[in-house]
Tab-separated table of N, CA and C and ligand atoms in Angstrom:
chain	number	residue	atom	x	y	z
A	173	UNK	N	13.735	23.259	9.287
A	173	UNK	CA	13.189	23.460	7.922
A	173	UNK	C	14.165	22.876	6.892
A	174	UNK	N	13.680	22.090	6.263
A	174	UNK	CA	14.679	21.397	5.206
A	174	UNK	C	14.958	22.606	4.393
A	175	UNK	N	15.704	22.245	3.164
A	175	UNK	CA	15.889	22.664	1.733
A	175	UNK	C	14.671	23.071	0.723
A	176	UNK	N	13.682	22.470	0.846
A	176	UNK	CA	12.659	22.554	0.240
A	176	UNK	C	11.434	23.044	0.805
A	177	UNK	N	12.088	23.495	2.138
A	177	UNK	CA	11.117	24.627	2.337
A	177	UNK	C	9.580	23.902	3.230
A	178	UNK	N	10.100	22.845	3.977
A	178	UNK	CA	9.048	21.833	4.798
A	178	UNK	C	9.744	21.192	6.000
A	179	UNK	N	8.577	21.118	6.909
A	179	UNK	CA	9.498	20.814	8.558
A	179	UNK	C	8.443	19.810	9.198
A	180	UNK	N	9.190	19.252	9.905
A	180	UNK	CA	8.979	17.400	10.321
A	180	UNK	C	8.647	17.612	11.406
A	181	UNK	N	7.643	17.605	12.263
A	181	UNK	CA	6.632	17.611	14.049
A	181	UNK	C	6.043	17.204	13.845
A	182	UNK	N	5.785	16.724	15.359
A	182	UNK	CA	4.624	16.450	15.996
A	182	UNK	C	3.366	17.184	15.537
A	183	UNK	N	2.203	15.943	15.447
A	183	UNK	CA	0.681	16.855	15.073
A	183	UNK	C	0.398	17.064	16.080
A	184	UNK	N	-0.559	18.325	16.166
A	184	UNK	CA	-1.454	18.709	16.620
A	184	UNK	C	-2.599	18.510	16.831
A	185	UNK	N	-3.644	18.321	18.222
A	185	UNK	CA	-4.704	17.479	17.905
A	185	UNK	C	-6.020	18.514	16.505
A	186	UNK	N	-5.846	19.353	16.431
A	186	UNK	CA	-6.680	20.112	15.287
A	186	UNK	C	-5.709	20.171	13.791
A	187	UNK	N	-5.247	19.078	14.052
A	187	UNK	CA	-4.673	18.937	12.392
A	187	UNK	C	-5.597	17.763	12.215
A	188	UNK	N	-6.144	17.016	12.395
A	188	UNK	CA	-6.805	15.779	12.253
A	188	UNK	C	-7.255	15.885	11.235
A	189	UNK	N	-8.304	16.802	10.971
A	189	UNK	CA	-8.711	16.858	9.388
A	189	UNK	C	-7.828	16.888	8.306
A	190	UNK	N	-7.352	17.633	8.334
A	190	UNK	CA	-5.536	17.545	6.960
A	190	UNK	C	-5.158	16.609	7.001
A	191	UNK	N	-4.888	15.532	8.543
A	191	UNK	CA	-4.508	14.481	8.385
A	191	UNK	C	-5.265	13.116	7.637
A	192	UNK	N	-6.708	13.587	7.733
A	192	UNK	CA	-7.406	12.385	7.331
A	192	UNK	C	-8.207	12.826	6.136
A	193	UNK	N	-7.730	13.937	5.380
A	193	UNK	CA	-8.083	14.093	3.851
A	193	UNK	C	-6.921	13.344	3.283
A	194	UNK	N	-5.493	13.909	3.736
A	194	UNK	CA	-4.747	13.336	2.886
A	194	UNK	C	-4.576	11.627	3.721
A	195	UNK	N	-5.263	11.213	3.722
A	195	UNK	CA	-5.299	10.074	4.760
A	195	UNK	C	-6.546	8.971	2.981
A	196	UNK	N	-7.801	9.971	2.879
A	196	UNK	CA	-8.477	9.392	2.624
A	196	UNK	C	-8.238	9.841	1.020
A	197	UNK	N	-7.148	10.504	0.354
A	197	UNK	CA	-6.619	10.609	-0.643
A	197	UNK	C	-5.706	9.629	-0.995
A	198	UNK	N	-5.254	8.925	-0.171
A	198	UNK	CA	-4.231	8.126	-0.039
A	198	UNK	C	-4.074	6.861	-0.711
A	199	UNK	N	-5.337	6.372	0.000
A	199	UNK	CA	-5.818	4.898	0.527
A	199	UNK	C	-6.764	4.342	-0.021
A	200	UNK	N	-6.947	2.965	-0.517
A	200	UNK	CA	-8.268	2.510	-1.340
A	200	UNK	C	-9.248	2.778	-0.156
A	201	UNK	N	-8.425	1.797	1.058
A	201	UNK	CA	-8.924	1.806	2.328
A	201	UNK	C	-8.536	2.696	3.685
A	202	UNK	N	-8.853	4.061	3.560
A	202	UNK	CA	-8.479	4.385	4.697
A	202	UNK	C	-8.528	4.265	5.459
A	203	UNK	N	-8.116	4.483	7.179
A	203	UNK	CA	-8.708	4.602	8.328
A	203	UNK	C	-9.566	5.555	8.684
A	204	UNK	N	-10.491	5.204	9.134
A	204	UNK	CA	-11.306	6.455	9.655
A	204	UNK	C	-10.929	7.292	10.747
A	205	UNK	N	-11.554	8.589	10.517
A	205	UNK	CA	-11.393	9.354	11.284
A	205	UNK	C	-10.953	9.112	12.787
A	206	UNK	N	-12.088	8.308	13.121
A	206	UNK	CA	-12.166	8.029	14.593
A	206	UNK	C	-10.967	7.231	14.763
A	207	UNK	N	-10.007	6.498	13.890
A	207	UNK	CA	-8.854	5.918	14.214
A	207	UNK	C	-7.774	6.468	14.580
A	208	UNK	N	-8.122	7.648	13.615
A	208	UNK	CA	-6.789	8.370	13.472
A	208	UNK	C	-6.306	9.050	14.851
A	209	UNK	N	-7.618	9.608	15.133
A	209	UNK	CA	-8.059	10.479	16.475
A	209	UNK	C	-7.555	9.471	17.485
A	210	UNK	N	-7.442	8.670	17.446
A	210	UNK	CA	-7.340	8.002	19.242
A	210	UNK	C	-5.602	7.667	19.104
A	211	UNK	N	-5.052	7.396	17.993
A	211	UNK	CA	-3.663	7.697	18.036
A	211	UNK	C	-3.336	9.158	18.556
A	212	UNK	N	-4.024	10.045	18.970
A	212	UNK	CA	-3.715	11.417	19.537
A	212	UNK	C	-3.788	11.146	21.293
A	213	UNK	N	-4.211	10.274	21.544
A	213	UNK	CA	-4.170	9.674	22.501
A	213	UNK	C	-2.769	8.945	23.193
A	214	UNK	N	-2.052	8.839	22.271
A	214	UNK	CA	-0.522	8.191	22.613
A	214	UNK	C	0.603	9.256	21.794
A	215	UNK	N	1.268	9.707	23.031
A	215	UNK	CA	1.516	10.987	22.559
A	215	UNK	C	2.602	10.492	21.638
A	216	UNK	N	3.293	11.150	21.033
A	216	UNK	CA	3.952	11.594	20.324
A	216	UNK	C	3.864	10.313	18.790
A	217	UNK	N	2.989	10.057	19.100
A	217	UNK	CA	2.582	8.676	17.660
A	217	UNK	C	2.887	8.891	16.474
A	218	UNK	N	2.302	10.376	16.426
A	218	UNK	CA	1.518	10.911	15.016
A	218	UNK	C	2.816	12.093	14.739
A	219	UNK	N	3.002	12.623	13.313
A	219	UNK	CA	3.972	13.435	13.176
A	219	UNK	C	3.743	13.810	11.585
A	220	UNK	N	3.804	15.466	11.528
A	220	UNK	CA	3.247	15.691	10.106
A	220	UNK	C	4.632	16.285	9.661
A	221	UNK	N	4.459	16.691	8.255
A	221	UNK	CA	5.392	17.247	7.406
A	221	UNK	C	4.257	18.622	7.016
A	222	UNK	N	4.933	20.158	7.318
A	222	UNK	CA	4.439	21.207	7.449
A	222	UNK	C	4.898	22.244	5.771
A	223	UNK	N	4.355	22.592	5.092
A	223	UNK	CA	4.790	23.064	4.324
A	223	UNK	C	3.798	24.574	4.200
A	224	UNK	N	4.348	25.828	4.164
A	224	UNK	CA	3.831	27.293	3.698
A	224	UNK	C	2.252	26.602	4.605
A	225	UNK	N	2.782	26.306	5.889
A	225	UNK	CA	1.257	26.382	6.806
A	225	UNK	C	0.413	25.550	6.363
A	226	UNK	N	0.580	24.601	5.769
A	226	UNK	CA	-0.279	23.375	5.439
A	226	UNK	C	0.321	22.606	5.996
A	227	UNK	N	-0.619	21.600	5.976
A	227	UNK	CA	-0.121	19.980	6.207
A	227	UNK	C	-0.206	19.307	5.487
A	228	UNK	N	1.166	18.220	5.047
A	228	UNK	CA	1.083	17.870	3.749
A	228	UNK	C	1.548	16.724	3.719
A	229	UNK	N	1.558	15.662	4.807
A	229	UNK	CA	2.143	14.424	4.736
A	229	UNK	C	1.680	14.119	6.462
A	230	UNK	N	1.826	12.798	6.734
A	230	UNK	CA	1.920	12.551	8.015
A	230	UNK	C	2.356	10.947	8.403
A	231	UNK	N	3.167	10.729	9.105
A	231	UNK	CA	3.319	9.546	9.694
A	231	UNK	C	2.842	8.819	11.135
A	232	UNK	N	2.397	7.770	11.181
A	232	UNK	CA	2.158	7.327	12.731
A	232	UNK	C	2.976	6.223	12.621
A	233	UNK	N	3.469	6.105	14.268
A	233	UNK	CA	3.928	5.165	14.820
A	233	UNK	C	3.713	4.629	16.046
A	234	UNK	N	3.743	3.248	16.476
A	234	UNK	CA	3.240	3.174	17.916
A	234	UNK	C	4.526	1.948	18.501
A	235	UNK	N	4.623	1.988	19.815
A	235	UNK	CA	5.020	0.859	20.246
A	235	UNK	C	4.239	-0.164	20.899
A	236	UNK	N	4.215	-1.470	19.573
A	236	UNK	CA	3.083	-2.797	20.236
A	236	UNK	C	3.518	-3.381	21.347
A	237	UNK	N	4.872	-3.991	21.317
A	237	UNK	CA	5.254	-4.445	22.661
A	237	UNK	C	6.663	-4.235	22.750
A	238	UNK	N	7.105	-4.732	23.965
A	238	UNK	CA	8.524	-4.306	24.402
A	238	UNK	C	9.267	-4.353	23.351
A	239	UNK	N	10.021	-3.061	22.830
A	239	UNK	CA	10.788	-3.203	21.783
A	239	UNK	C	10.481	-3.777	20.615
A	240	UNK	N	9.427	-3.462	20.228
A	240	UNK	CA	8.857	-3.522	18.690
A	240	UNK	C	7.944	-2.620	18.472
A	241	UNK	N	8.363	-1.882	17.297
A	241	UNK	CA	7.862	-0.441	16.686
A	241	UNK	C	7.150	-0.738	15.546
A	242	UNK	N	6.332	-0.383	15.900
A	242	UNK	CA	4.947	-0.541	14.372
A	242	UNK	C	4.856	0.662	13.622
A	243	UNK	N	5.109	0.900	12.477
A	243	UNK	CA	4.920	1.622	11.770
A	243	UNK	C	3.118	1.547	10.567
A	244	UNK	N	2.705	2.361	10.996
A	244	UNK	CA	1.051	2.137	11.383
A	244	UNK	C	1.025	3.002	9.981
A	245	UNK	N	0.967	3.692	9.653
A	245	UNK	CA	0.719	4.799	8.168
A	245	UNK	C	1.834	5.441	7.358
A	246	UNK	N	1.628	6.052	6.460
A	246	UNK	CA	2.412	7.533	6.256
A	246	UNK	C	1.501	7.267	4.739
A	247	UNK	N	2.080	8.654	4.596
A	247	UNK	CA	1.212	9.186	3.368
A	247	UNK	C	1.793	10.681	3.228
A	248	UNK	N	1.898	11.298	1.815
A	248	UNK	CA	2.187	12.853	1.830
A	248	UNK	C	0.988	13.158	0.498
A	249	UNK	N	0.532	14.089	0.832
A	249	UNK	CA	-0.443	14.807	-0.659
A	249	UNK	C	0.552	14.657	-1.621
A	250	UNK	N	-0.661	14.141	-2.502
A	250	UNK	CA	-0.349	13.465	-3.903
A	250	UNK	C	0.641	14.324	-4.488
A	251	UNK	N	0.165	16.227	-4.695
A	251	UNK	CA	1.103	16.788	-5.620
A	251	UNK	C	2.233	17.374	-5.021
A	252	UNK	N	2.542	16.893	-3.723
A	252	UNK	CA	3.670	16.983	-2.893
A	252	UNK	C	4.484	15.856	-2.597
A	253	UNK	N	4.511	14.628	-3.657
A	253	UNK	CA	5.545	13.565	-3.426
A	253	UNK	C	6.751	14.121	-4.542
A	254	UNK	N	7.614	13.441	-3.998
A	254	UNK	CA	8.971	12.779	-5.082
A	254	UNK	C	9.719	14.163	-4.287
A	255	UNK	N	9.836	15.180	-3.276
A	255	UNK	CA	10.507	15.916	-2.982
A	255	UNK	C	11.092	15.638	-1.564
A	256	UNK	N	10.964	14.352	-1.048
A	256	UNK	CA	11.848	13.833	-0.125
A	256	UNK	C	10.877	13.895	1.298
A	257	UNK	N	9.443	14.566	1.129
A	257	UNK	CA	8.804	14.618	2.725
A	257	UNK	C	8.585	13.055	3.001
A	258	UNK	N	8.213	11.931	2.084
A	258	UNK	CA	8.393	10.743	2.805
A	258	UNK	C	9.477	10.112	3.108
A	259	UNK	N	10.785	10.562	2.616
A	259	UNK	CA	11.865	9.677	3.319
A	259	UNK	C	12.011	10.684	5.002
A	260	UNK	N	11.181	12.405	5.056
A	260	UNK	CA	11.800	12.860	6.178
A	260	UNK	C	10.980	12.433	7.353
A	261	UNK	N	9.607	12.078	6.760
A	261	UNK	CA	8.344	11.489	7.968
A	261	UNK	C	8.692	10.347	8.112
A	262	UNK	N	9.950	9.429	7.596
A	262	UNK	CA	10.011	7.438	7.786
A	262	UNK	C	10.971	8.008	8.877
A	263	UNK	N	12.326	9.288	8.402
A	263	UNK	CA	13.496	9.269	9.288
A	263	UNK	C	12.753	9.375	10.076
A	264	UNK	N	11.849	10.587	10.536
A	264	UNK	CA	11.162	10.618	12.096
A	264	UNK	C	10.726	10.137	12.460
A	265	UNK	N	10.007	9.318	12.420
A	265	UNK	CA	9.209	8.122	13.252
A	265	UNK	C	9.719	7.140	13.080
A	266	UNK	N	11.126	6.916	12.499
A	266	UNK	CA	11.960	5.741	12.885
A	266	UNK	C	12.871	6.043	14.326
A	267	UNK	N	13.140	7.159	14.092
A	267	UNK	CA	13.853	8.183	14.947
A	267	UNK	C	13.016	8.018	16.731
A	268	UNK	N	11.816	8.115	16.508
A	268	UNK	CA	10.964	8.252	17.634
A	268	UNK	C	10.617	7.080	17.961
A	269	UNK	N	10.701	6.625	17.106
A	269	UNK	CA	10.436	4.979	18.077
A	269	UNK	C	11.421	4.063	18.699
A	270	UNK	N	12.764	4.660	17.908
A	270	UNK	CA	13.828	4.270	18.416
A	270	UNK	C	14.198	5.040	19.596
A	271	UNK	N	13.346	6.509	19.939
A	271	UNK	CA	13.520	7.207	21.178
A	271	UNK	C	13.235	6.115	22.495
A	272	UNK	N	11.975	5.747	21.756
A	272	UNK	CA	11.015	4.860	22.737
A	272	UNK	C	11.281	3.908	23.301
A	273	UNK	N	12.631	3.385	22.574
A	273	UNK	CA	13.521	1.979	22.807
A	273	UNK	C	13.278	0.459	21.944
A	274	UNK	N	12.480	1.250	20.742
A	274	UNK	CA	12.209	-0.006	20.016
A	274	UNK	C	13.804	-0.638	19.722
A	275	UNK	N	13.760	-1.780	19.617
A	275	UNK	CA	15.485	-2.327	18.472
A	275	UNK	C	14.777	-3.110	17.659
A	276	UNK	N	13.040	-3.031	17.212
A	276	UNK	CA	12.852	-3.265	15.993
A	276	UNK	C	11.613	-2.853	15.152
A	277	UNK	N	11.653	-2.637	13.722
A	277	UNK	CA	10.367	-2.368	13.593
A	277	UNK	C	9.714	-2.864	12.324
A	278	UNK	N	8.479	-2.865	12.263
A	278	UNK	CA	7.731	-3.456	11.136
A	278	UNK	C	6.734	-3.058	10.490
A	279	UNK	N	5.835	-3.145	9.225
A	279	UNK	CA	5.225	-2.444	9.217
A	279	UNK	C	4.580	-3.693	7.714
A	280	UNK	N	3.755	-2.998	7.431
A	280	UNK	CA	2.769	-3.602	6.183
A	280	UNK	C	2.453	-2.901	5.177
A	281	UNK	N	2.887	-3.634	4.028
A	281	UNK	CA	2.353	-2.947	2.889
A	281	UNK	C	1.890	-3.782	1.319
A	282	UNK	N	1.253	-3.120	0.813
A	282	UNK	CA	0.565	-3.792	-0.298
A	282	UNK	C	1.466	-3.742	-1.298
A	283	UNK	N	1.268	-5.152	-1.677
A	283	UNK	CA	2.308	-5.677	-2.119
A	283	UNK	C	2.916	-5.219	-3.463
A	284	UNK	N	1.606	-4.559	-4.471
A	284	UNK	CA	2.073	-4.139	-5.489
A	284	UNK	C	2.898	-2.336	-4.901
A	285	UNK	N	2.597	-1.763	-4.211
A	285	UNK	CA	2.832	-0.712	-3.732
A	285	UNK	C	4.435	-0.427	-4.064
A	286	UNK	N	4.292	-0.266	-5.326
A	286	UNK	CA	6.074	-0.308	-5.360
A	286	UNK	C	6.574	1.326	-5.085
A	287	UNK	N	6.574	1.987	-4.760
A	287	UNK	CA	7.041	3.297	-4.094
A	287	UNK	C	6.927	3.329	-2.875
A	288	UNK	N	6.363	2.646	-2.262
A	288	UNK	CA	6.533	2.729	-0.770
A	288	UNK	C	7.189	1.638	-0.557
A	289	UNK	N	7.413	0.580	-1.094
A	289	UNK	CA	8.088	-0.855	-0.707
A	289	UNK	C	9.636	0.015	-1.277
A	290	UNK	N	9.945	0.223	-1.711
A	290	UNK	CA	11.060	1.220	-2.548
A	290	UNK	C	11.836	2.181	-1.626
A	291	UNK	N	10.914	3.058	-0.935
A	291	UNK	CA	11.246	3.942	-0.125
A	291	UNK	C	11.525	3.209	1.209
A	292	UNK	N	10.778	2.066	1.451
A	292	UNK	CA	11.271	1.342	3.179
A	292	UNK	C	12.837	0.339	2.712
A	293	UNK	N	12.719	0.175	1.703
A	293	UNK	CA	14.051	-0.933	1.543
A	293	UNK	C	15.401	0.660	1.392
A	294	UNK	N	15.257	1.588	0.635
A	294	UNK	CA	15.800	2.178	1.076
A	294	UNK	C	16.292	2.850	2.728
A	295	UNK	N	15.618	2.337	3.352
A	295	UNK	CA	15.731	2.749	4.822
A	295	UNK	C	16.947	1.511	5.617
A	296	UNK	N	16.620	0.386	4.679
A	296	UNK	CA	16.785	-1.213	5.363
A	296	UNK	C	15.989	-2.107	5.470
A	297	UNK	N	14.943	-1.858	5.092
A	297	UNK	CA	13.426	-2.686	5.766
A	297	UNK	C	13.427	-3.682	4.904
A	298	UNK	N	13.768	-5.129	5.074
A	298	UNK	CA	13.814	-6.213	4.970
A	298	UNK	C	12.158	-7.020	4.756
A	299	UNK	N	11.991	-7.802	3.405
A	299	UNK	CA	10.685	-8.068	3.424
A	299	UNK	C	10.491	-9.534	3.989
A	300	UNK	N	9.801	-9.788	5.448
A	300	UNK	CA	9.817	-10.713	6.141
A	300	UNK	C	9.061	-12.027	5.372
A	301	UNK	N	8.073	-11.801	5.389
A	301	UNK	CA	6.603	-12.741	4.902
A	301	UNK	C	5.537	-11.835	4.065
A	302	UNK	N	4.533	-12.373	3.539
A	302	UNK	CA	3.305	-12.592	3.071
A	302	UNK	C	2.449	-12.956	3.868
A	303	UNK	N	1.430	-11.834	4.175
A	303	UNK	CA	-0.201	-12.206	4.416
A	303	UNK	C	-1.211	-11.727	3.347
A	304	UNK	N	-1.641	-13.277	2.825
A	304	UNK	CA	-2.575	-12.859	1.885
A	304	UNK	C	-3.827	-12.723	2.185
A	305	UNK	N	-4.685	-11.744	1.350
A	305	UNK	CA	-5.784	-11.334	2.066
A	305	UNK	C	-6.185	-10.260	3.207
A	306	UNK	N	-5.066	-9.598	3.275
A	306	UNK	CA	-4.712	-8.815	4.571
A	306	UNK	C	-5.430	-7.777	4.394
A	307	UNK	N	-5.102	-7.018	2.774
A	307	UNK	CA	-5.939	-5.926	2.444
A	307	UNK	C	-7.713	-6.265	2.606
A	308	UNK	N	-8.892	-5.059	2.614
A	308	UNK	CA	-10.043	-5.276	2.507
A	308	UNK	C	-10.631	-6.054	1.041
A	309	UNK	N	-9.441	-5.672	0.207
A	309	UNK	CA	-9.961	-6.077	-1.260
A	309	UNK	C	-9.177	-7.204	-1.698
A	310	UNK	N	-8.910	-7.769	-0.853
A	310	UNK	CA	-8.087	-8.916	-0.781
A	310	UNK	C	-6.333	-9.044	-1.421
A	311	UNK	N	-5.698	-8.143	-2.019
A	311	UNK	CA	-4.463	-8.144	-1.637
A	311	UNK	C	-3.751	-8.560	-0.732
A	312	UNK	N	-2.546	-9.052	-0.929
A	312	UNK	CA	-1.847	-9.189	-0.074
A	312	UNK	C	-0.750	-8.582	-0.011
A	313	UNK	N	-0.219	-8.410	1.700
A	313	UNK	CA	0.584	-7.897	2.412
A	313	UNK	C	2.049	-8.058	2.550
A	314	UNK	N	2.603	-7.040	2.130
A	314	UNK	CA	4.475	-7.889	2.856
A	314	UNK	C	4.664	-7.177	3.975
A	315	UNK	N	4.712	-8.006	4.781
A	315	UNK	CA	5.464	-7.560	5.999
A	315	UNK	C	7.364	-7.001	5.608
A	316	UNK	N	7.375	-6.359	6.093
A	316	UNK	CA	8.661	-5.632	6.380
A	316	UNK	C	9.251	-5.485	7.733
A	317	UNK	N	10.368	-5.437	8.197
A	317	UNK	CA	10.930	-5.338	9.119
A	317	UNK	C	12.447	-4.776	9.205
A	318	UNK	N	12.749	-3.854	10.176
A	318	UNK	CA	13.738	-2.821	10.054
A	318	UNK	C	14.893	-3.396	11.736
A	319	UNK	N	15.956	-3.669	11.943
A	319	UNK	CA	16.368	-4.076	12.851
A	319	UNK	C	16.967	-3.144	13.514
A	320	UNK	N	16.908	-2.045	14.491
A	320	UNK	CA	18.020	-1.004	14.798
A	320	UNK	C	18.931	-1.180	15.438
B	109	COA	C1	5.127	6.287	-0.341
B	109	COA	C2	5.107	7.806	-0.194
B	109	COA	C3	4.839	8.180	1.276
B	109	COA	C4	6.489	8.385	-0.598
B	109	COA	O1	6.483	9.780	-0.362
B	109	COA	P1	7.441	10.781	-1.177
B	109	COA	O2	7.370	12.104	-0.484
B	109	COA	O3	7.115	10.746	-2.612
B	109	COA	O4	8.854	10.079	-0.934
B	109	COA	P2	10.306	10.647	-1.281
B	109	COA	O5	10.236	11.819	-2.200
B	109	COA	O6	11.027	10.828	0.010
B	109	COA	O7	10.927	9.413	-2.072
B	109	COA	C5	11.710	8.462	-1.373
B	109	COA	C6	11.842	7.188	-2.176
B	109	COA	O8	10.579	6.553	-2.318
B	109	COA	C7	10.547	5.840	-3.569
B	109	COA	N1	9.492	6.431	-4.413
B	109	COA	C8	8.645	7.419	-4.079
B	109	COA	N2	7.801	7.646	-5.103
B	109	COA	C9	8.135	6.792	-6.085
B	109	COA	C10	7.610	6.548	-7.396
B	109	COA	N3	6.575	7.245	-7.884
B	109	COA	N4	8.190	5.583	-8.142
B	109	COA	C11	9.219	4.875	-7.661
B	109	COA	N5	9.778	5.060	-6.423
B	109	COA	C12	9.218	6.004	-5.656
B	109	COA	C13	11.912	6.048	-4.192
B	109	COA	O9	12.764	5.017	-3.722
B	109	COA	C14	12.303	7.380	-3.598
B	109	COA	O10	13.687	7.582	-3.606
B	109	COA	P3	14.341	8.392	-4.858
B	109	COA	O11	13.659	9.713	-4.889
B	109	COA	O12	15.783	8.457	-4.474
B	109	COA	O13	14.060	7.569	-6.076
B	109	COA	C15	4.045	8.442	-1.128
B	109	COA	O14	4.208	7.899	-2.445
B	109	COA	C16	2.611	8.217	-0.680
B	109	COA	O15	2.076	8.975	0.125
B	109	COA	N6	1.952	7.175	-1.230
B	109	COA	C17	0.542	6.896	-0.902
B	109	COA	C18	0.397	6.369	0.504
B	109	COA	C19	1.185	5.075	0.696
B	109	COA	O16	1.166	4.188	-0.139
B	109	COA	N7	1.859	4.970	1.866
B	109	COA	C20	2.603	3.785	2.233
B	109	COA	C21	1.721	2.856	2.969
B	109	COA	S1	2.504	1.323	3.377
């Protein structure tokens, strides 16, 4: 339990819904449900931030191929940012993928997204390239990449 009174695990497969409100609070474009759900399928992917018995943030991560860690989401409810649960859901699923044996990882984000591009360069995450068009609404993407 941190300082502020919130603790960093593994989800549960009946958190899915918490996960994909604040999923679809998030996101112009969320993932759907059914996406989210089959990451429950690879265990330890998914990982929430727990606060007074809610769920209030969540991160996924997967490993694409040998030693490269994809960092697939995160997100925390809106009136639960700026109190540190997204730098503690990046430590953990940087943490876990580096369990996994990644030595690298990457991830995507929209480009104006300056609080989350903010929060990964604080980590180290290096902005690789540009894919434009990446988003559904045509934005484009910076790739990021983290070396462990
Ligand atoms: C990005 C996100 C997960 C950050 O969560 P958070 O709990 O607010 O993060 P923290 O409190 O740990 O903040 C960590 C750092 O992120 C950056 N940051 C977060 N919110 C910010 C804001 N509104 N303005 C500027 N920087 C911000 C800062 O660098 C901050 O460090 P600081 O507090 O020392 O300034 C959250 O804003 C979010 O859920 N956004 C919507 C979903 C999203 O865009 N996810 C990223 C997809 S690629």
């Amino acid at each position: 339990m941190s300082d502020f009174g919130y603790n960093i695990r593994d989800a549960r497969p009946e958190e899915l819904d918490a996960i994909h409100q604040i999923e679809l609070r998030s996101f112009p474009d969320p993932y759907p449900r059914g996406l989210l759900k089959a990451f429950f399928f690879i265990p330890g992917s998914i990982i929430v931030a727990e606060s007074k018995n809610r769920i209030v943030g969540y991160a996924i991560g997967v490993i694409r191929e040998d030693h490269l860690g994809h960092i697939v989401s995160i997100a925390v409810a809106e009136n639960e940012r700026r109190r540190g649960m997204g730098s503690a859901l990046l430590k953990g699923i940087i943490t876990k993928l580096s369990r996994m044996n990644a030595k690298k990882l990457v991830l995507e984000v929209r480009k104006s997204n300056y609080e989350a591009k903010s929060l990964y360069q604080k980590f180290g995450f290096e902005k690789k390239k540009e894919i434009r068009g990446y988003y559904q609404d045509g934005e484009t993407a910076e790739v990021m990449e983290l070396t462990l």
